[in-house]
Amino acid sequence: MTSPWQLTAPLTALVQATAWARETGSSHVVLVVDPAVADQDITAQVHSALTAAGAQVRTVTAEQADILSIHRLADCIPYGAVTAVVGGGTAMDLAKLASLVARHPDAAKWLEVKQRGGLIALPPALGQYLPMLAVPTTLGTGSERGPVACYTLDGFKRLATGSVLQPAASLYLPDATRLLPAHLVSEGVLEALHRTIAPYIGDPIPQPDADPLCERLASALVTAGYQIAHEIRHGRTVPDQLRLRLARLSPESHTARIHGHRSPYGSRAWPIANELSTHLGIGKMRALPPVWAGVWARILAGDARFGSADRLHGMWSVIRAAAPHLADNPLRGLTQLMADWHISLHVSTSAHDNDCVARRCLRAWGADLPHLGRLSLADIRLLLDEFLDPRLATANGWPVERPRHSAERR
């Protein structure tokens, strides 16, 4: 019998999900469903596969991933039950954290601890994996095999991390992402690419074993991104095999073999984009592109607090090998890549917005905390002012879209 705590190779057929559920030995499965796919065939298919294992399946619709929702869902999970989740990153994060609290009620104290920082490191004693089957319906987060989960506490996003947050099983099916809008597929590639290369650039110390693997993954993601952009540009849907390839590549960006012993705090863009997204009420991948460009501008200007210029140039040579038409200059080439992938760099903000976001960043991730290190409020505010200003974007020839009014944005 397979232990529900044992990590399995990615599953690619519903019959394998049935076998996995049967081998866990549990008679109860709680199926957590993203409301966006609750009425889609993929949900019914997974439900049927689990009932075919002889388990009693209870379906619960996912809410937002906040502390109250985590506790409500945990109360629905009987002790000893396994969990399955069909949905995107938010549904998966909620299901992970609720499953953890249901299995280890004391884990709630880690999630609810009162601290200034936004990173919550879960202790190894909680275990290695969750007894969970994850069926992703979006691309890019890699959450179905990643050891992290985001949630909201007191109006701030937190990032919980620990090996216990890795689902024991993941299932990749073409039907799960077939209805995903094209722009979300492109954003998924960009998200996975950033997660792959940001720690590589942020940590100046070479990793002889991990660096080549990280470079290979970045190259594969860039190649996939341009193949996806080609399909979109010609008005075609992204083929099943291409979406499945991205689904398999994305979780690799979470693995130790890709990141080696690099600092886990190498990305300066992620925490800033995280707070920008929360403050404006927009998607994370709308917030990330201009912040990412701003961070690279600082690195290329020689500010080592944002990352290593040598490492950035080295990674850019890898990316240009996969897409030779991109500009030699990494910042110019990055904005070109985003335009090629139909991703806008513009987010409409006000001076007040930027000040609020900078203060949120400093509270949750800065003031000598490792994510933003020695960056000051003025450093963060300057980056936001420069790279969220549409006039500057136009002057630099970056792609912009019509600014949205505040009411539209929220």
Coordinates of C-alpha atoms in Angstrom, one line a residue:
M1 CA 0.0 0.0 0.0
T2 CA 1.2 3.5 -0.8
S3 CA 1.4 5.9 2.2
P4 CA -0.5 9.1 1.5
W5 CA 2.6 10.8 2.9
Q6 CA 4.8 9.4 0.1
L7 CA 5.5 11.7 -2.8
T8 CA 4.5 10.1 -6.1
A9 CA 5.5 10.9 -9.7
P10 CA 3.1 13.2 -11.5
L11 CA 0.0 11.4 -12.6
T12 CA -1.3 11.8 -16.2
A13 CA -4.5 9.8 -16.3
L14 CA -7.7 9.6 -14.2
V15 CA -7.2 5.9 -13.6
Q16 CA -4.0 6.7 -11.8
A17 CA -5.9 9.0 -9.5
T18 CA -8.3 6.2 -8.7
A19 CA -5.4 3.9 -7.9
W20 CA -3.7 6.6 -5.7
A21 CA -6.9 7.2 -3.7
R22 CA -7.4 3.4 -3.3
E23 CA -3.9 2.9 -2.1
T24 CA -4.0 5.6 0.5
G25 CA -6.4 3.3 2.4
S26 CA -8.7 6.2 3.4
S27 CA -12.4 5.8 3.2
H28 CA -13.0 9.6 3.0
V29 CA -11.9 12.2 0.5
V30 CA -12.7 15.9 0.8
L31 CA -12.7 17.4 -2.7
V32 CA -12.0 21.1 -2.7
V33 CA -13.2 22.8 -5.9
D34 CA -12.3 26.3 -7.2
P35 CA -15.6 28.0 -7.9
A36 CA -14.3 28.9 -11.4
V37 CA -14.3 25.3 -12.4
A38 CA -17.1 23.9 -10.2
D39 CA -19.4 23.3 -13.2
Q40 CA -16.7 22.1 -15.6
D41 CA -16.2 18.6 -16.8
I42 CA -12.8 18.3 -15.1
T43 CA -14.4 18.5 -11.7
A44 CA -16.9 15.8 -12.5
Q45 CA -14.1 13.6 -13.9
V46 CA -12.0 13.9 -10.8
H47 CA -15.0 13.3 -8.6
S48 CA -15.9 10.1 -10.5
A49 CA -12.3 8.9 -10.4
L50 CA -12.2 9.3 -6.6
T51 CA -15.6 7.6 -6.0
A52 CA -14.3 4.7 -8.2
A53 CA -11.7 4.0 -5.6
G54 CA -14.6 3.2 -3.1
A55 CA -14.1 6.4 -1.1
Q56 CA -16.9 8.6 0.3
V57 CA -16.3 12.0 -1.4
R58 CA -17.5 15.3 0.0
T59 CA -17.2 18.3 -2.3
V60 CA -16.5 21.7 -0.8
T61 CA -16.2 25.0 -2.8
A62 CA -13.1 26.9 -2.1
E63 CA -13.1 30.4 -0.6
Q64 CA -10.4 33.0 -0.5
A65 CA -7.3 31.9 1.4
D66 CA -7.5 33.7 4.7
I67 CA -7.4 32.5 8.3
L68 CA -11.1 32.1 8.8
S69 CA -11.6 30.2 5.5
I70 CA -8.6 27.9 6.4
H71 CA -10.3 27.0 9.7
R72 CA -13.8 26.6 8.1
L73 CA -12.3 24.2 5.5
A74 CA -10.2 22.3 8.1
D75 CA -13.4 21.7 10.1
C76 CA -14.8 19.9 7.0
I77 CA -11.9 17.5 6.8
P78 CA -12.2 14.4 9.1
Y79 CA -9.1 13.1 10.8
G80 CA -7.5 10.5 8.5
A81 CA -9.2 11.8 5.4
V82 CA -7.2 12.6 2.3
T83 CA -7.8 15.7 0.3
A84 CA -8.1 16.5 -3.4
V85 CA -8.2 19.9 -4.9
V86 CA -9.2 21.0 -8.4
G87 CA -8.4 24.6 -9.2
G88 CA -5.9 27.4 -9.4
G89 CA -3.3 28.7 -7.0
T90 CA -5.7 30.3 -4.5
A91 CA -7.8 27.2 -4.1
M92 CA -4.7 25.0 -3.9
D93 CA -3.2 27.3 -1.2
L94 CA -6.4 27.1 0.8
A95 CA -6.7 23.4 0.5
K96 CA -3.0 22.9 1.5
L97 CA -3.3 25.0 4.6
A98 CA -6.6 23.6 5.7
S99 CA -5.4 20.1 5.2
L100 CA -2.4 20.9 7.4
V101 CA -4.5 22.4 10.2
A102 CA -6.9 19.4 10.0
R103 CA -4.0 17.0 10.3
H104 CA -2.0 19.1 12.8
P105 CA -4.3 21.5 14.7
D106 CA -1.3 23.0 16.5
A107 CA 0.0 24.2 13.1
A108 CA -2.6 27.0 13.3
K109 CA -0.4 28.8 15.8
W110 CA 2.4 29.1 13.2
L111 CA 0.0 30.5 10.6
E112 CA -1.5 33.0 13.1
V113 CA 1.7 34.1 14.9
K114 CA 1.9 37.8 15.4
Q115 CA 5.0 39.1 13.7
R116 CA 5.9 41.9 11.4
G117 CA 7.4 39.8 8.6
G118 CA 5.4 38.1 5.9
L119 CA 7.3 34.8 5.7
I120 CA 6.2 31.9 7.9
A121 CA 8.7 29.0 8.0
L122 CA 6.9 25.8 9.1
P123 CA 8.9 23.3 11.2
P124 CA 10.1 20.1 9.6
A125 CA 8.5 18.1 12.4
L126 CA 5.1 18.7 10.8
G127 CA 6.1 16.2 8.1
Q128 CA 7.3 15.9 4.5
Y129 CA 4.1 15.9 2.4
L130 CA 0.3 16.4 2.6
P131 CA -2.0 13.5 1.9
M132 CA -3.4 15.4 -1.0
L133 CA -4.1 15.0 -4.7
A134 CA -3.7 18.3 -6.6
V135 CA -5.2 18.9 -10.0
P136 CA -4.1 22.3 -11.3
T137 CA -6.5 24.2 -13.6
T138 CA -4.1 27.2 -14.1
L139 CA -0.5 27.3 -15.2
G140 CA 2.5 28.9 -13.7
T141 CA 2.2 28.7 -9.9
G142 CA 3.6 25.2 -9.7
S143 CA 1.7 25.0 -6.3
E144 CA 0.6 21.4 -7.0
R145 CA 4.2 20.3 -6.2
G146 CA 5.6 23.3 -4.4
P147 CA 6.3 23.7 -0.7
V148 CA 4.7 27.1 -0.3
A149 CA 1.2 28.6 0.2
C150 CA 0.0 32.2 0.3
Y151 CA -2.8 33.4 2.6
T152 CA -4.1 36.6 4.1
L153 CA -3.8 37.7 7.7
D154 CA -4.9 41.1 9.1
G155 CA -5.0 42.6 5.6
F156 CA -1.5 41.4 4.6
K157 CA -0.4 38.5 2.5
R158 CA 1.8 35.9 4.1
L159 CA 3.9 33.2 2.5
A160 CA 4.0 29.9 4.4
T161 CA 6.8 27.6 3.4
G162 CA 7.8 24.1 4.5
S163 CA 8.1 20.7 3.0
V164 CA 4.8 19.6 4.6
L165 CA 3.0 21.9 2.1
Q166 CA 3.9 19.6 -0.9
P167 CA 0.9 17.6 -2.0
A168 CA 1.8 13.9 -2.2
A169 CA 0.3 13.5 -5.7
S170 CA -0.4 15.8 -8.6
L171 CA -2.5 15.0 -11.7
Y172 CA -2.0 16.8 -15.1
L173 CA -4.9 16.5 -17.6
P174 CA -5.4 18.4 -20.8
D175 CA -9.1 19.0 -19.9
A176 CA -8.0 20.9 -16.7
T177 CA -6.5 23.9 -18.6
R178 CA -8.3 23.7 -22.0
L179 CA -10.6 26.6 -21.2
L180 CA -7.9 28.7 -19.7
P181 CA -7.8 32.1 -21.5
A182 CA -4.7 32.6 -23.7
H183 CA -3.4 35.6 -21.7
L184 CA -3.4 33.5 -18.5
V185 CA -1.3 30.8 -20.2
S186 CA 1.3 33.5 -21.2
E187 CA 1.3 34.9 -17.7
G188 CA 1.8 31.4 -16.4
V189 CA 5.0 31.0 -18.4
L190 CA 6.3 34.4 -17.2
E191 CA 5.5 33.6 -13.6
A192 CA 7.5 30.3 -13.8
L193 CA 10.3 32.0 -15.6
H194 CA 10.6 34.7 -12.9
R195 CA 10.5 32.1 -10.1
T196 CA 13.3 30.2 -11.9
I197 CA 15.7 33.0 -12.6
A198 CA 15.1 35.6 -9.7
P199 CA 17.0 33.5 -7.1
Y200 CA 19.8 32.8 -9.6
I201 CA 20.3 36.6 -10.2
G202 CA 19.6 37.6 -6.6
D203 CA 22.4 35.5 -5.1
P204 CA 25.9 36.3 -6.3
I205 CA 27.4 33.0 -5.3
P206 CA 27.7 30.4 -8.2
Q207 CA 26.1 27.0 -7.7
P208 CA 28.1 24.6 -9.9
D209 CA 25.5 21.8 -9.7
A210 CA 22.3 23.8 -9.7
D211 CA 23.2 26.6 -12.1
P212 CA 23.3 24.5 -15.3
L213 CA 19.9 22.9 -14.4
C214 CA 18.4 26.4 -13.6
E215 CA 19.7 27.7 -17.0
R216 CA 18.3 24.7 -18.8
L217 CA 14.9 25.2 -17.2
A218 CA 14.9 28.9 -18.1
S219 CA 15.7 28.1 -21.7
A220 CA 12.9 25.5 -21.8
L221 CA 10.4 28.1 -20.4
V222 CA 11.5 30.8 -22.9
T223 CA 11.1 28.3 -25.7
A224 CA 7.6 27.3 -24.5
G225 CA 6.7 30.9 -24.0
Y226 CA 7.5 31.8 -27.6
Q227 CA 5.7 28.8 -28.9
I228 CA 2.6 29.8 -26.9
A229 CA 2.9 33.4 -28.2
H230 CA 3.0 32.1 -31.7
E231 CA -0.2 30.2 -31.3
I232 CA -1.9 33.2 -29.7
R233 CA -0.7 35.6 -32.4
H234 CA -2.3 33.4 -35.1
G235 CA -5.5 33.2 -33.3
R236 CA -5.2 29.5 -32.3
T237 CA -5.8 27.8 -29.0
V238 CA -2.7 26.6 -27.2
P239 CA -2.3 22.9 -28.0
D240 CA -2.8 20.3 -25.2
Q241 CA 0.8 19.0 -25.4
L242 CA 2.2 22.5 -25.1
R243 CA 0.0 23.3 -22.0
L244 CA 1.0 20.0 -20.5
R245 CA 4.7 20.7 -21.1
L246 CA 4.3 24.0 -19.3
A247 CA 2.4 22.3 -16.5
R248 CA 5.3 19.9 -16.0
L249 CA 8.0 22.6 -16.3
S250 CA 6.5 25.1 -13.8
P251 CA 6.9 23.0 -10.6
E252 CA 10.5 22.4 -11.4
S253 CA 11.1 26.1 -10.4
H254 CA 10.3 25.2 -6.8
T255 CA 12.8 22.4 -6.5
A256 CA 16.1 22.3 -4.6
R257 CA 17.9 20.8 -7.5
I258 CA 17.2 24.0 -9.5
H259 CA 18.1 26.4 -6.7
G260 CA 20.7 24.5 -4.8
H261 CA 22.0 26.4 -1.7
R262 CA 21.0 29.8 -3.0
S263 CA 19.5 32.3 -0.7
P264 CA 15.7 31.8 -0.6
Y265 CA 15.4 35.6 -0.5
G266 CA 16.9 36.4 -3.8
S267 CA 13.8 37.9 -5.5
R268 CA 13.4 41.6 -4.7
A269 CA 10.5 41.9 -7.2
W270 CA 8.2 39.3 -5.7
P271 CA 7.5 40.9 -2.3
I272 CA 7.0 44.4 -3.9
A273 CA 4.7 43.0 -6.5
N274 CA 2.9 41.0 -3.8
E275 CA 2.0 44.2 -1.9
L276 CA 1.2 46.1 -5.1
S277 CA -1.2 43.4 -6.1
T278 CA -2.9 43.3 -2.6
H279 CA -3.2 47.1 -2.4
L280 CA -4.6 47.6 -5.8
G281 CA -6.8 44.5 -5.8
I282 CA -5.2 43.2 -9.1
G283 CA -3.7 39.9 -10.1
K284 CA -0.2 39.1 -9.0
M285 CA 0.9 38.7 -12.7
R286 CA -0.4 42.2 -13.6
A287 CA 1.7 43.7 -10.7
L288 CA 4.9 41.8 -11.3
P289 CA 6.1 42.9 -14.8
P290 CA 6.8 46.6 -14.1
V291 CA 8.4 45.8 -10.7
W292 CA 10.5 43.1 -12.3
A293 CA 11.7 45.7 -14.9
G294 CA 12.5 48.2 -12.1
V295 CA 14.6 45.6 -10.2
W296 CA 16.6 44.8 -13.3
A297 CA 17.2 48.5 -14.0
R298 CA 18.6 48.8 -10.5
I299 CA 20.8 45.8 -10.9
L300 CA 22.2 47.0 -14.2
A301 CA 22.9 50.4 -12.6
G302 CA 25.2 48.6 -10.2
D303 CA 23.0 48.4 -7.1
A304 CA 24.0 45.0 -5.7
R305 CA 21.2 45.2 -3.1
F306 CA 18.8 44.2 -5.9
G307 CA 21.0 41.4 -7.3
S308 CA 24.2 40.5 -9.2
A309 CA 24.8 42.3 -12.5
D310 CA 27.2 39.5 -13.6
R311 CA 24.6 36.8 -12.8
L312 CA 22.0 38.8 -14.7
H313 CA 24.1 39.1 -17.8
G314 CA 25.0 35.4 -17.6
M315 CA 21.3 34.4 -17.4
W316 CA 20.4 36.8 -20.1
S317 CA 22.9 35.1 -22.4
V318 CA 21.0 31.9 -21.8
I319 CA 17.7 33.5 -22.6
R320 CA 19.0 35.1 -25.7
A321 CA 20.3 31.7 -26.9
A322 CA 16.7 30.5 -26.8
A323 CA 15.4 33.7 -28.3
P324 CA 18.2 35.3 -30.4
H325 CA 16.2 38.2 -31.6
L326 CA 16.0 39.8 -28.1
A327 CA 18.1 42.9 -27.4
D328 CA 21.6 42.5 -25.9
N329 CA 20.6 44.8 -23.1
P330 CA 18.7 42.7 -20.5
L331 CA 16.2 45.4 -19.5
R332 CA 15.4 46.3 -23.1
G333 CA 15.2 42.6 -24.0
L334 CA 13.0 41.8 -21.0
T335 CA 10.4 44.4 -22.0
Q336 CA 10.7 43.1 -25.6
L337 CA 10.0 39.6 -24.4
M338 CA 6.9 40.7 -22.4
A339 CA 5.6 42.6 -25.4
D340 CA 6.1 39.4 -27.6
W341 CA 4.1 37.5 -25.0
H342 CA 1.3 40.0 -25.0
I343 CA 2.0 41.1 -21.4
S344 CA 1.7 44.7 -20.4
L345 CA 4.2 46.5 -18.2
H346 CA 1.8 49.2 -17.2
V347 CA -0.1 49.4 -14.0
S348 CA -2.1 52.6 -13.2
T349 CA -1.3 54.0 -9.7
S350 CA -1.2 57.3 -7.9
A351 CA 1.5 58.9 -5.7
H352 CA -0.7 57.9 -2.7
D353 CA -0.9 54.3 -4.0
N354 CA 2.9 54.1 -4.4
D355 CA 3.5 55.5 -0.9
C356 CA 1.0 53.0 0.7
V357 CA 2.6 50.1 -1.2
A358 CA 6.1 51.1 -0.2
R359 CA 5.1 51.2 3.4
R360 CA 3.4 47.8 3.2
C361 CA 6.6 46.4 1.7
L362 CA 8.8 47.8 4.4
R363 CA 6.5 46.5 7.1
A364 CA 6.1 43.0 5.8
W365 CA 9.4 42.3 4.0
G366 CA 11.9 45.1 4.7
A367 CA 13.7 47.0 7.5
D368 CA 16.5 44.4 7.7
L369 CA 14.2 41.4 7.1
P370 CA 15.9 39.2 4.5
H371 CA 13.4 39.6 1.6
L372 CA 14.2 43.3 1.0
G373 CA 17.3 43.5 3.2
R374 CA 18.8 47.0 3.4
L375 CA 16.3 48.6 1.0
S376 CA 14.7 51.7 2.5
L377 CA 11.3 53.2 2.1
A378 CA 12.7 55.8 -0.3
D379 CA 14.3 53.0 -2.4
I380 CA 11.1 51.2 -2.8
R381 CA 9.1 54.3 -3.4
L382 CA 11.5 55.5 -6.1
L383 CA 11.2 52.2 -8.0
L384 CA 7.4 52.4 -7.9
D385 CA 7.3 56.0 -9.0
E386 CA 9.6 55.4 -11.9
F387 CA 8.3 52.1 -13.2
L388 CA 4.6 52.6 -12.6
D389 CA 4.5 56.0 -14.3
P390 CA 3.0 55.6 -17.8
R391 CA 4.9 58.7 -19.0
L392 CA 8.2 57.0 -18.3
A393 CA 7.0 53.8 -20.0
T394 CA 6.1 55.8 -23.1
A395 CA 9.5 57.6 -23.1
N396 CA 11.3 54.2 -23.0
G397 CA 9.1 52.6 -25.7
W398 CA 7.7 50.1 -23.3
P399 CA 4.2 48.6 -24.1
V400 CA 1.5 50.4 -22.2
E401 CA -2.3 50.0 -22.1
R402 CA -4.9 52.7 -21.4
P403 CA -4.8 53.5 -17.7
R404 CA -7.8 52.3 -15.9
H405 CA -9.7 54.5 -13.4
S406 CA -9.5 53.5 -9.8
A407 CA -13.1 52.2 -9.8
E408 CA -12.4 49.9 -12.7
R409 CA -9.2 48.7 -11.2
R410 CA -10.8 47.6 -7.9

